[in-house]
Amino acid sequence: MTEFLFKELMLHEFLRNSVQKKKIKKKTSLMAVQAFESSHDDLIHDVSYDFYGKRLATCSSDQRVKVWEYSQENSCWEPVDTWKAHEGSVLKVSWAHPEFGQVIATCSFDRTVRIWEEQEHESRNSGKRWTEKAVLRESTGSVQDVEFAPNYMGLKFATCAADGMLRIYEALEVNNLAQWTLMEEISITTNTAGKESDGHYCLSWCPSRSTTPMIVIGCGKENCAKIFRQDSTNRWQAFEILEGHTNTVYDVSWAPSMGRAYHLIATASKDHNVRIFKLVDNKKDGFDIILAPELSDHSVEVWKVEWNVTGTILSSSGDDGRVRLWKCLLQSGEWKCMSTIYYDRQPESMEM
Amino acid sequence: MSISNNRLPDVPFTFQSERSHSDLEDFIPTPSSPRNNDVGVFRLSQIIISDNEEPFIEYSESSDEKQLVYLNPPYIQENDVDWSETNKTLGVKFKPNSRNNLICYLMGKAPQEEYEEKDDRPDDQVYEFSPFDVNNNRAAFYNESFMRILKAVECDKEQKNPRVLTITNLSKVYWDYAKILENHVEKLKSQGKRTYTELNTFQNILIIWELCGIIYINPKKEYHEELSRIFQNSYGRLSKELTDWSNKYLHLLDPFEFDETNFIEVNIQNDDDFWRCLRKLVLRGSPRAIDLLDLALNNEDEDGFVVEYLMQIKQMIFSRPQYRQKEFDKFSNFFREWSDKIKGFKNELLSQRNENFPGNIISICDILLGDTEFILENSSSWIEALMSMVISHPLWDVQVLSEKARECLYRWPFNKENNEPKTLDKIIALFFHRDLEQGIKYCEDIDEWLVAHLSDMFKKFELIGKIRFQSHRHIKTNGSTTDVDIREFSLLNFAESFVSHHSLWQLAFKYFELCETYGKSYIAEHIVRIPFDNERKLSKILNICKHNGLDFQAKTILRIAGKRCLQEKRYVSSIKYFMDAGDTASLEVIFRIFLDYYTDTGDLSMFNQLESVQLDESSPDSMKFLSRYRQFHELMQSRFYQKARIYIMELIRSQIAPTTFLPVLVLNTLPLFRVAQQNNTVILTNADNFEILRNLYNLVHGMYQDECVNCLERMRSWHTYTNGYADIDEKLSVLWTAVNNNQLVVYKYGEASSSCWISD
């Protein structure tokens, strides 16, 4: 028996050594990286893919929004149009589902949300291809996030603003983008004083069609994220708090469920950690919330988290200038960093 | 060299872990930049997940091992920038229809209004990372291999068959896979150097596939009695097949080349190179050992006793027993006799005085006798040692093989310089060790096809099952666990990479359909994101939805198609899609577009498009209205006035049309009054009269006054004498009169007299 155990250990040692110490030529998925200059005059705040991933929208502190389209012919991203969208920094951009047409929502430091629709008859890069359909001015603080709801809910979007309010708008006539009804206006924070300085609110819709509509809101300096859902009277209420953060929550992302029996929500925080919350629908009026061990590899402020299309890979990025990709190990259920992408300067001696 | 445009060529790099640059040579463009400091690189560092609790962090240190991606313009100016002191940080977004396409971008943390310091230069680059497309050379192979997986599914489903027959059929499928892999390797070989990487990958796949087939697929012990008829004796078969496998692939796993011309004039007694070469060939069981001995025997200068010994050695190698489907007992006796002969010969040699020459021959005897110590000492790799032992012990069974494989592994000095285990070594070791799940996991480093199809076959042979997915122990947990099916996980992973492929996307969904637990969810998530730009592709997408009972997704796709057609003013297609999607709201929009167009132009040509729209009782009212309205005008032109009357009155009474269109409908009755008046008869009945009068009153004096004014204003533009129309106001007053007159006529003649001579 002892000999057998010894042998087992030896074998694992061999395998471990073979992974740890040697430079193994691993065949992995090759990737291409393609850079393109956005030509914004100031910092970009958000980049958003359209539904099919064939288009990109970028928004910036230069108050402009740009839409890009991938050209198969030239194998590059080409600008479709650029326009001045707001009177302040444009902070977020979100595409509506294509069943509602080519529609974009933007939110800004100028306290407005604007809805834009593409006019296919206008020529590209004319500055007229995207026309403003609506300006929503309910917010009394900068609007920090905007996101269209999953299409099964109709043409709806949610915003959260520095005034500490979550707002949900709906186009009751999906073909009339000029008319938006403010369906809900809920206070995100319990602390009513100094909402403006509480900033860093962010949101993510629950993409699952099989549950009650839900949104997770990053509550910034309240050091938590809250889940809001529609109750039986169709009113939106906060019903779960995702705790454990020790500093500002910068970003939240709700994973596609893909038929799983639980939900996954990731948060990025100023406390240097990425957190993954597993929500199991066991209770009558709420979830069992399981917090996976903090992912602290960044060791600096983490600003962004996002799930891939199947909710199997989580990306995070932050002040270390690195993108980390996290995957759940089959055997242990632990989340491990599977890859890191980062910038490094080329040695100066490199021949040009 | 400067780059004038802001677009860079695609530069490949490794996404998950490091790899040799040699296989990227074909497509890495020369990096170029106008300035040295304008060039940045992305480097990937890899944390390799192991079985142990702690991840191994492997950073490439020497420059030649870096994964370099040259970006221009620069990402950031300085390498040592402290981002926490700036308003910049890194953002990342995944592409919505691909598993691992992503973009990185430099983003502002706060709006510029909140951040006082202005950066010198906004480094606003966006970098898109995307996996290379599935190699198009593989399309045919993938299609062919999919046919095999379907066959395997069929075999597995045939419940009527006894298990032994199912296993036999599945074995056939397994070896069919091997055949198509072999064919593909041959095809790649014929394509020359440009497919070197691909050839290497497929050779590795084939090596693993065949090895697993030999060890696991054929000798299913629980069916041994029945299968013995098919596979003969599994003991001898294992050695025989592994020997064949070794002869086929050992040169790939552990290359060994020698030049025979070096040994033409050899002094056998003292030439170490000759003996080293001969030992190697005998170790590998290579038939070339005989050739080399013949070469030496042809050297006439050799002493007589040398030639005699060489002849004996040649004879022993030549007569080395190999299992050829003989009776087990007969073969066993034959093998024992052969071994005894070698032992005798060895003892004879041991008594020789010459230290060098017999020593070399004794070493050959040791190899032939399968001396573990000697073989391990003289082999260049653990796999060569193992194969040498397998060749020398044709009666080993799977269990002994596994133990001997372990022994080779444990005793092999892997830390020796330049003798590091390769990925393939590791995988082969795991399969010999019978650790299938780990083996499959490490196959990810070879190719996802291998992982998916190997796990599918292993599952069907009941060699692997489910992995218990345990929530982490440090966290608040209710002890819930989830079973993860390795087969399904691997198939989903493999198929997902095709979803964004221009031609193989359908295959992805066929694979998803083979996954019982999560397949439907994957189809539902991905199918709506397949871009379509023609009806054929749309129809294929909808068929997939239909086949999998995904109504919601089908309707979503139809609405997207309808909306797109609407934007392109292809109304008929749009109507068809919206009708199929049951989207009455969008149909209402088209309905109003048609009515508005007629109100503004008086042109009916747009309505002619409706001819191709098939309507029935369950069709939306708005579409039935448009169709009826078109038919009304056709009937008027064809002078079917009675039927036209029925249609127009139906349309007025239905109240489907918006009030803005009501004046048009009411005015459409005027020609009927005129016809009736000209022919001195009754077309519109008393009830019709009353309905028209009521609407006229509402429009002119009542609740619809504003809509009426608006509508008449729009109609005024085309109601000109040059167009052949009377002035709209005049028309309205004529209608008033006509209604009143008609009332008198109806009163005078009664309704029954109508249509007695009006054609209908």
XYZ file of N, CA and C in Angstrom, chain A residues 4 7-8 10-11 14-16 18-20 22-38 40 42-47 49-53 56 61 74 76-77 88-89 91 97-102 109 120 151-152 175 209 258-259 278 282 288-291 303-304 306-310 315 317-319 321 323 325 328-334 336-346 348 350 352, chain B residues 7 10-19 24 36-37 39-49 52-53 56 58 66 69-70 75-76 79 83-84 89-90 92-97 99-100 103-105 107-114 118 124-132 406 409-410 414-415 423 426 430 433 444-446 468-472 475-476 478 484 496 518 521-522 525 528-530 552 556 559-560 563 567 589:
621
model
N 2.412 1.719 -3.226
C 1.446 2.218 -4.209
C 1.268 3.735 -4.071
N 4.157 5.537 -5.368
C 4.129 5.590 -6.824
C 3.152 6.646 -7.330
N 2.000 6.696 -6.678
C 1.004 7.699 -7.072
C 1.589 9.093 -6.963
N 4.656 9.889 -6.974
C 5.706 10.073 -7.974
C 5.114 10.469 -9.323
N 4.030 9.807 -9.660
C 3.417 10.097 -10.950
C 2.918 11.538 -10.988
N 5.688 13.787 -11.400
C 6.129 13.844 -12.797
C 5.242 14.801 -13.600
N 3.952 14.627 -13.401
C 3.031 15.475 -14.155
C 3.174 16.925 -13.740
N 3.348 17.123 -12.437
C 3.453 18.490 -11.936
C 4.731 19.125 -12.487
N 6.295 18.313 -15.058
C 6.212 18.521 -16.496
C 5.463 19.793 -16.820
N 4.574 20.195 -15.926
C 3.837 21.431 -16.165
C 4.610 22.613 -15.616
N 5.149 22.435 -14.430
C 5.706 23.579 -13.731
C 7.062 24.017 -14.252
N 8.989 22.795 -16.960
C 9.433 22.713 -18.345
C 8.639 23.659 -19.223
N 9.287 24.053 -20.266
C 8.609 24.907 -21.230
C 7.918 24.012 -22.245
N 6.660 23.822 -22.011
C 5.927 22.898 -22.879
C 5.318 23.675 -24.033
N 5.470 23.128 -25.196
C 4.840 23.784 -26.343
C 3.392 23.353 -26.371
N 2.562 24.199 -25.860
C 1.154 23.821 -25.797
C 0.442 24.340 -27.029
N -0.383 23.490 -27.569
C -1.199 23.931 -28.696
C -2.456 24.565 -28.119
N -2.610 25.806 -28.367
C -3.788 26.482 -27.847
C -4.432 27.261 -28.977
N -5.539 27.896 -28.646
C -6.220 28.634 -29.703
C -5.408 29.873 -30.056
N -5.043 29.948 -31.292
C -4.308 31.117 -31.742
C -5.252 32.291 -31.894
N -4.737 33.445 -31.633
C -5.592 34.619 -31.770
C -4.880 35.683 -32.589
N -5.666 36.529 -33.137
C -5.117 37.675 -33.852
C -5.442 38.914 -33.036
N -4.530 39.851 -33.049
C -4.845 41.113 -32.390
C -4.788 42.207 -33.438
N -5.791 43.002 -33.414
C -5.845 44.075 -34.394
C -6.146 45.369 -33.656
N -5.317 46.353 -33.907
C -5.511 47.634 -33.237
C -6.130 48.617 -34.201
N -6.961 49.452 -33.689
C -7.390 50.567 -34.520
C -7.517 51.817 -33.674
N -7.166 52.901 -34.296
C -7.173 54.156 -33.559
C -8.584 54.718 -33.623
N -9.121 55.029 -32.456
C -10.511 55.478 -32.443
C -10.648 56.925 -32.909
N -10.805 59.520 -31.268
C -11.523 60.417 -30.370
C -10.539 61.469 -29.865
N -10.550 62.715 -26.923
C -10.350 62.585 -25.475
C -10.498 61.110 -25.104
N -10.446 60.850 -23.840
C -10.482 59.449 -23.409
C -11.813 58.760 -23.747
N -11.702 57.520 -24.131
C -12.894 56.701 -24.358
C -13.435 56.281 -22.991
N -14.746 56.242 -22.866
C -15.311 55.735 -21.601
C -15.969 54.378 -21.772
N -16.415 54.102 -22.979
C -17.086 52.807 -23.161
C -16.991 52.373 -24.620
N -16.957 51.070 -24.793
C -16.985 50.458 -26.120
C -18.063 49.386 -26.056
N -20.266 46.367 -28.328
C -20.577 45.595 -29.528
C -22.078 45.622 -29.785
N -22.458 45.533 -31.053
C -23.881 45.359 -31.341
C -24.234 43.873 -31.140
N -25.467 43.532 -31.390
C -25.986 42.197 -31.094
C -25.191 41.084 -31.785
N -24.777 41.343 -33.029
C -24.075 40.312 -33.794
C -22.554 40.429 -33.690
N -22.082 41.443 -33.020
C -20.635 41.645 -32.926
C -20.029 42.158 -34.218
N -19.335 48.235 -33.679
C -18.876 48.720 -32.379
C -19.304 50.170 -32.234
N -14.983 61.304 -23.724
C -15.099 62.603 -23.055
C -15.107 63.748 -24.064
N -11.856 44.521 -46.216
C -10.548 45.074 -45.822
C -10.037 44.500 -44.508
N -10.855 45.027 -41.460
C -10.569 46.014 -40.422
C -11.863 46.718 -40.003
N -11.781 47.411 -38.904
C -12.927 48.184 -38.433
C -12.916 49.538 -39.129
N -21.625 66.953 -22.622
C -20.613 66.580 -21.637
C -20.011 65.241 -22.036
N -19.139 64.730 -21.191
C -18.520 63.426 -21.478
C -19.607 62.365 -21.672
N -20.606 58.756 -21.217
C -20.052 57.768 -20.294
C -20.349 56.317 -20.693
N -31.741 45.700 -28.927
C -31.863 44.454 -29.694
C -32.263 44.792 -31.139
N -31.696 44.072 -32.135
C -31.981 44.446 -33.532
C -33.441 44.320 -33.941
N -34.260 43.615 -33.156
C -35.682 43.549 -33.541
C -36.333 44.920 -33.381
N -35.647 45.830 -32.685
C -36.168 47.190 -32.564
C -35.470 48.136 -33.537
N -34.651 47.581 -34.410
C -33.937 48.393 -35.386
C -32.532 48.693 -34.888
N -31.871 49.593 -35.574
C -30.512 49.987 -35.182
C -30.630 51.190 -34.260
N -22.407 62.830 -18.723
C -22.171 63.728 -17.594
C -23.139 64.915 -17.646
N -30.669 54.587 -42.596
C -29.889 53.846 -43.585
C -29.726 54.610 -44.894
N -34.511 41.507 -24.849
C -35.620 41.837 -25.754
C -36.962 41.261 -25.332
N -36.953 40.172 -24.548
C -38.243 39.577 -24.177
C -39.059 40.532 -23.305
N -42.214 51.230 -32.176
C -41.796 51.915 -33.390
C -41.767 53.432 -33.231
N -34.459 34.527 -19.312
C -35.866 34.742 -19.641
C -36.773 33.937 -18.713
N -27.541 30.122 -19.523
C -27.318 28.929 -20.355
C -27.961 27.677 -19.784
N -29.092 27.835 -19.169
C -29.812 26.671 -18.658
C -29.314 26.177 -17.315
N -22.623 33.428 -6.525
C -23.485 32.388 -7.121
C -24.837 32.487 -6.433
N -33.088 28.742 -4.044
C -33.578 27.723 -3.108
C -34.667 28.240 -2.192
N -30.139 31.873 -2.222
C -28.985 31.553 -1.398
C -27.796 32.147 -2.123
N -27.098 33.035 -1.451
C -25.985 33.709 -2.128
C -24.669 33.115 -1.636
N -23.907 32.602 -2.588
C -22.626 31.982 -2.253
C -21.526 32.842 -2.874
N -20.660 33.341 -2.033
C -19.566 34.171 -2.536
C -18.326 33.299 -2.696
N -11.464 47.675 -12.437
C -12.475 48.605 -12.969
C -13.563 47.938 -13.791
N -13.235 46.833 -14.399
C -14.223 46.237 -15.322
C -14.310 44.726 -15.136
N -16.561 41.439 -17.112
C -17.581 41.068 -18.103
C -17.511 39.584 -18.413
N -18.682 38.999 -18.579
C -18.776 37.571 -18.911
C -18.789 37.386 -20.409
N -18.320 36.223 -20.853
C -18.457 35.905 -22.279
C -19.884 35.405 -22.542
N -20.159 35.068 -23.790
C -21.532 34.788 -24.221
C -22.151 33.581 -23.502
N -21.315 32.658 -23.052
C -21.877 31.489 -22.386
C -21.727 31.556 -20.867
N -13.931 38.083 -17.718
C -12.765 38.948 -17.929
C -12.767 40.026 -16.864
N -10.348 43.664 -15.672
C -9.219 44.535 -16.009
C -9.160 45.671 -15.011
N -7.957 46.199 -14.854
C -7.808 47.253 -13.856
C -6.543 48.037 -14.007
N -6.134 48.630 -12.895
C -5.018 49.564 -12.925
C -3.660 48.897 -13.119
N -3.118 47.352 -15.697
C -2.998 47.333 -17.155
C -3.078 45.935 -17.731
N -5.505 42.426 -18.591
C -6.802 41.769 -18.690
C -6.603 40.346 -18.200
N -8.379 36.599 -17.606
C -9.523 35.770 -17.980
C -9.641 34.627 -16.974
N -13.777 28.555 -14.460
C -14.076 27.705 -13.312
C -13.516 26.300 -13.556
N -12.769 25.789 -12.592
C -12.222 24.439 -12.735
C -13.331 23.419 -12.542
N -13.337 22.443 -13.434
C -14.389 21.430 -13.376
C -14.362 20.664 -12.062
N -13.173 20.242 -11.673
C -13.088 19.345 -10.523
C -13.412 20.035 -9.209
N -12.847 21.236 -9.015
C -12.957 21.848 -7.696
C -14.016 22.935 -7.640
N -14.432 23.421 -8.791
C -15.389 24.526 -8.802
C -14.734 25.858 -8.472
N -13.415 25.867 -8.426
C -12.710 27.111 -8.121
C -12.502 27.930 -9.384
N -10.140 30.148 -11.558
C -8.704 30.330 -11.721
C -8.434 31.207 -12.925
N -7.349 31.952 -12.823
C -6.960 32.798 -13.957
C -6.372 31.902 -15.039
N -6.992 31.875 -16.195
C -6.504 31.010 -17.269
C -5.585 31.764 -18.221
N -5.657 33.068 -18.201
C -4.798 33.808 -19.112
C -4.713 35.267 -18.692
N -3.592 35.859 -19.004
C -3.419 37.285 -18.715
C -2.917 37.958 -19.984
N -3.516 39.043 -20.305
C -3.073 39.785 -21.484
C -2.567 41.126 -20.989
N -1.369 41.457 -21.337
C -0.888 42.760 -20.884
C 0.093 43.370 -21.856
N 0.293 44.634 -21.637
C 1.173 45.393 -22.486
C 2.578 45.303 -21.949
N 3.501 45.183 -22.837
C 4.891 45.265 -22.432
C 5.617 46.027 -23.516
N 6.551 46.801 -23.072
C 7.261 47.605 -24.059
C 8.298 46.737 -24.762
N 8.425 46.987 -26.024
C 9.379 46.203 -26.790
C 10.797 46.643 -26.436
N 14.352 48.086 -26.647
C 14.746 49.155 -27.569
C 15.686 48.669 -28.654
N 15.338 46.204 -30.395
C 14.623 45.462 -31.447
C 14.764 46.166 -32.804
N 13.834 47.447 -36.269
C 12.569 47.876 -36.889
C 12.548 47.477 -38.347
N -4.340 51.187 -39.426
C -4.741 49.786 -39.334
C -3.510 48.899 -39.360
N -3.162 41.671 -39.049
C -3.405 40.720 -37.966
C -2.089 40.123 -37.508
N -1.905 40.077 -36.228
C -0.690 39.469 -35.690
C -1.107 38.346 -34.762
N -0.685 37.165 -35.047
C -1.116 36.061 -34.200
C -0.350 36.015 -32.885
N -0.982 35.581 -31.876
C -0.288 35.322 -30.626
C -1.063 34.283 -29.858
N -0.447 33.814 -28.820
C -1.088 32.738 -28.095
C -2.061 33.295 -27.094
N -3.192 32.716 -27.065
C -4.231 33.212 -26.165
C -4.095 32.612 -24.789
N -3.869 31.324 -24.734
C -3.933 30.666 -23.441
C -2.579 30.381 -22.820
N -1.627 30.086 -23.615
C -0.343 29.750 -23.020
C 0.716 29.890 -24.086
N 1.909 29.655 -23.665
C 2.992 29.877 -24.602
C 3.125 28.735 -25.598
N 3.730 29.032 -26.698
C 4.022 28.010 -27.674
C 5.215 28.446 -28.483
N 4.500 29.746 -36.082
C 3.828 30.996 -36.447
C 4.557 31.682 -37.589
N 11.132 53.856 -32.534
C 11.339 52.750 -31.604
C 10.374 52.791 -30.444
N 10.227 53.968 -29.875
C 9.398 54.026 -28.677
C 7.911 54.040 -28.981
N 6.600 51.525 -30.386
C 6.223 50.127 -30.546
C 6.010 49.490 -29.184
N 4.893 48.878 -29.028
C 4.623 48.173 -27.787
C 4.409 46.714 -28.076
N 4.457 45.946 -27.071
C 4.159 44.528 -27.268
C 3.161 44.098 -26.221
N 2.368 43.134 -26.570
C 1.544 42.464 -25.591
C 2.251 41.176 -25.244
N 2.326 40.892 -24.014
C 2.922 39.615 -23.630
C 1.890 38.852 -22.826
N 1.805 37.608 -23.118
C 0.870 36.788 -22.367
C 1.617 35.994 -21.332
N 1.197 36.078 -20.135
C 1.769 35.185 -19.142
C 0.692 34.177 -18.819
N 1.123 33.028 -18.476
C 0.159 31.952 -18.342
C 0.179 31.357 -16.956
N -0.974 31.216 -16.399
C -1.052 30.457 -15.164
C -1.655 29.125 -15.538
N -0.867 28.118 -15.378
C -1.340 26.804 -15.793
C -2.053 26.148 -14.620
N -3.207 25.690 -14.884
C -3.987 25.085 -13.821
C -3.536 23.637 -13.651
N -2.952 20.417 -8.388
C -2.648 20.875 -7.038
C -3.451 22.098 -6.668
N -3.401 22.428 -5.417
C -4.239 23.535 -4.963
C -3.752 24.877 -5.498
N 0.326 27.170 -10.843
C 1.727 27.432 -11.164
C 1.780 28.628 -12.076
N 3.682 30.753 -14.541
C 4.819 30.589 -15.428
C 4.999 31.853 -16.243
N 8.932 35.065 -25.266
C 7.793 35.965 -25.104
C 6.809 35.808 -26.250
N 3.446 40.785 -29.441
C 2.476 41.323 -30.386
C 2.791 42.794 -30.520
N 3.082 43.179 -31.713
C 3.530 44.557 -31.920
C 2.345 45.437 -32.229
N 0.390 51.687 -27.146
C -0.693 51.543 -26.194
C -0.518 52.526 -25.049
N 0.679 52.501 -24.456
C 1.028 53.544 -23.490
C 2.459 53.956 -23.772
N 6.596 52.271 -19.848
C 6.377 50.938 -19.331
C 6.026 50.933 -17.855
N -0.794 53.400 -13.223
C -2.131 53.741 -13.719
C -3.047 54.240 -12.618
N -2.742 53.869 -11.399
C -3.643 54.304 -10.324
C -3.549 55.811 -10.102
N -7.465 53.650 -17.372
C -7.339 52.250 -16.981
C -7.712 51.390 -18.182
N -7.703 50.103 -17.975
C -7.965 49.205 -19.095
C -9.398 48.682 -19.030
N -12.390 46.063 -20.996
C -12.438 44.865 -21.837
C -13.895 44.491 -22.121
N -14.157 44.022 -23.327
C -15.503 43.571 -23.701
C -15.397 42.298 -24.530
N -16.282 41.361 -24.271
C -16.340 40.143 -25.075
C -17.238 40.366 -26.290
N -16.878 39.739 -27.382
C -17.763 39.773 -28.551
C -19.001 38.938 -28.214
N -20.186 39.420 -28.599
C -21.387 38.744 -28.115
C -21.681 37.389 -28.736
N -21.026 37.031 -29.823
C -21.368 35.729 -30.414
C -20.157 34.824 -30.550
N -16.993 32.766 -28.153
C -16.610 32.389 -26.804
C -15.469 33.242 -26.263
N -14.469 33.516 -27.111
C -13.312 34.210 -26.567
C -12.760 35.339 -27.423
N -12.268 42.623 -26.924
C -11.532 43.849 -27.230
C -11.049 44.466 -25.927
N -9.858 45.015 -25.983
C -9.330 45.784 -24.854
C -9.269 47.238 -25.298
N -9.475 48.099 -24.400
C -9.376 49.514 -24.757
C -8.934 50.312 -23.550
N -9.420 53.198 -21.249
C -10.635 53.971 -20.959
C -10.401 55.011 -19.867
N -11.186 56.033 -19.903
C -11.140 57.049 -18.859
C -11.959 56.582 -17.673
N -11.396 56.713 -16.484
C -12.132 56.273 -15.295
C -13.266 57.240 -14.988
N -12.957 58.518 -15.110
C -13.958 59.533 -14.760
C -14.159 60.460 -15.942
N -15.317 61.116 -16.003
C -15.499 62.095 -17.082
C -14.424 63.176 -16.995
N -14.038 63.690 -18.134
C -12.967 64.683 -18.142
C -13.331 65.897 -17.282
N -14.629 66.164 -17.173
C -15.071 67.318 -16.371
C -14.708 67.142 -14.898
N -14.623 65.888 -14.474
C -14.317 65.624 -13.063
C -12.829 65.471 -12.821
N -5.106 67.317 -17.417
C -5.329 66.900 -18.804
C -4.132 66.065 -19.243
N -6.031 56.467 -26.968
C -7.374 55.893 -27.034
C -7.437 54.716 -27.995
N -6.486 53.846 -27.867
C -6.478 52.697 -28.767
C -7.501 51.649 -28.351
N -8.001 50.983 -29.349
C -8.879 49.843 -29.098
C -8.212 48.647 -29.751
N -8.085 47.577 -29.016
C -7.429 46.388 -29.548
C -8.421 45.229 -29.562
N -8.549 44.632 -30.700
C -9.486 43.519 -30.806
C -8.709 42.211 -30.858
N -9.081 41.289 -30.010
C -8.441 39.985 -29.989
C -9.444 38.965 -30.496
N -9.048 38.231 -31.502
C -9.992 37.235 -32.007
C -9.248 35.985 -32.396
N -9.842 34.835 -32.100
C -9.174 33.603 -32.508
C -9.199 33.494 -34.019
N -8.188 32.857 -34.559
C -8.210 32.664 -36.009
C -9.391 31.792 -36.367
N 4.159 2.828 -15.578
C 4.459 3.595 -14.368
C 5.930 3.458 -14.000
N 8.042 5.476 -16.137
C 7.903 6.904 -15.815
C 8.667 7.257 -14.552
N 8.468 6.430 -13.522
C 9.097 6.772 -12.241
C 10.614 6.738 -12.347
N 13.687 12.388 -15.715
C 13.140 13.483 -16.536
C 13.862 14.812 -16.360
N 14.536 14.942 -15.236
C 15.179 16.232 -15.008
C 16.498 16.359 -15.768
N 4.284 17.647 -24.193
C 2.850 17.526 -23.909
C 2.356 16.138 -24.282
N 3.244 13.502 -21.870
C 2.412 13.610 -20.670
C 1.061 12.921 -20.903
N -0.474 9.528 -19.195
C -1.755 9.474 -18.477
C -2.649 8.357 -19.004
N -1.378 5.185 -17.821
C -1.656 5.146 -16.382
C -3.141 4.904 -16.103
N -6.481 18.917 -24.403
C -6.819 20.293 -24.817
C -5.606 20.972 -25.439
N -4.432 20.552 -24.982
C -3.220 21.164 -25.511
C -2.881 20.668 -26.911
N -3.546 19.612 -27.338
C -3.328 19.108 -28.699
C -4.386 19.714 -29.624
N -17.967 15.353 -10.336
C -18.787 16.057 -9.338
C -18.237 17.454 -9.179
N -19.081 18.401 -9.384
C -18.692 19.807 -9.333
C -19.059 20.325 -7.950
N -18.052 20.556 -7.146
C -18.286 20.891 -5.742
C -18.063 22.380 -5.513
N -19.001 22.997 -4.835
C -18.803 24.395 -4.469
C -17.620 24.481 -3.519
N -16.953 25.611 -3.557
C -15.728 25.724 -2.776
C -16.002 25.669 -1.286
N -16.567 28.822 1.394
C -17.673 29.759 1.298
C -18.938 29.214 1.936
N -19.799 30.135 2.190
C -21.099 29.743 2.735
C -21.793 28.873 1.699
N -24.568 25.534 0.794
C -25.608 24.618 1.251
C -25.286 23.189 0.826
N -20.916 17.362 -13.727
C -20.562 17.876 -15.039
C -20.191 16.701 -15.920
N -18.639 25.205 -30.030
C -18.830 26.650 -29.883
C -17.907 27.453 -30.792
N -27.261 20.657 -21.723
C -27.119 22.083 -22.007
C -27.236 22.433 -23.490
N -29.930 24.988 -24.441
C -29.615 26.333 -23.967
C -28.565 26.981 -24.860
N -27.584 26.180 -25.289
C -26.540 26.725 -26.166
C -27.139 27.116 -27.515
N -29.133 30.326 -27.062
C -28.310 31.521 -26.870
C -27.626 31.946 -28.163
N -29.837 32.994 -32.147
C -30.332 34.348 -32.434
C -29.216 35.292 -32.857
N -27.997 34.921 -32.561
C -26.879 35.813 -32.881
C -26.163 35.421 -34.172
N -26.736 34.481 -34.914
C -26.137 34.145 -36.214
C -26.589 35.219 -37.206
N -39.659 31.042 -29.215
C -39.335 32.433 -28.865
C -38.183 32.938 -29.731
N -38.122 35.915 -32.475
C -37.160 37.019 -32.357
C -36.427 37.226 -33.682
N -38.664 38.717 -36.251
C -38.871 40.159 -36.007
C -37.661 40.963 -36.477
N -36.448 40.405 -36.240
C -35.238 41.106 -36.715
C -35.276 41.199 -38.241
N -37.926 43.697 -39.305
C -37.514 45.089 -39.051
C -36.499 45.544 -40.104
N -36.901 48.578 -42.793
C -35.973 49.699 -42.979
C -35.552 49.834 -44.440
N -47.630 49.155 -37.931
C -46.784 50.231 -38.469
C -46.812 50.199 -39.996
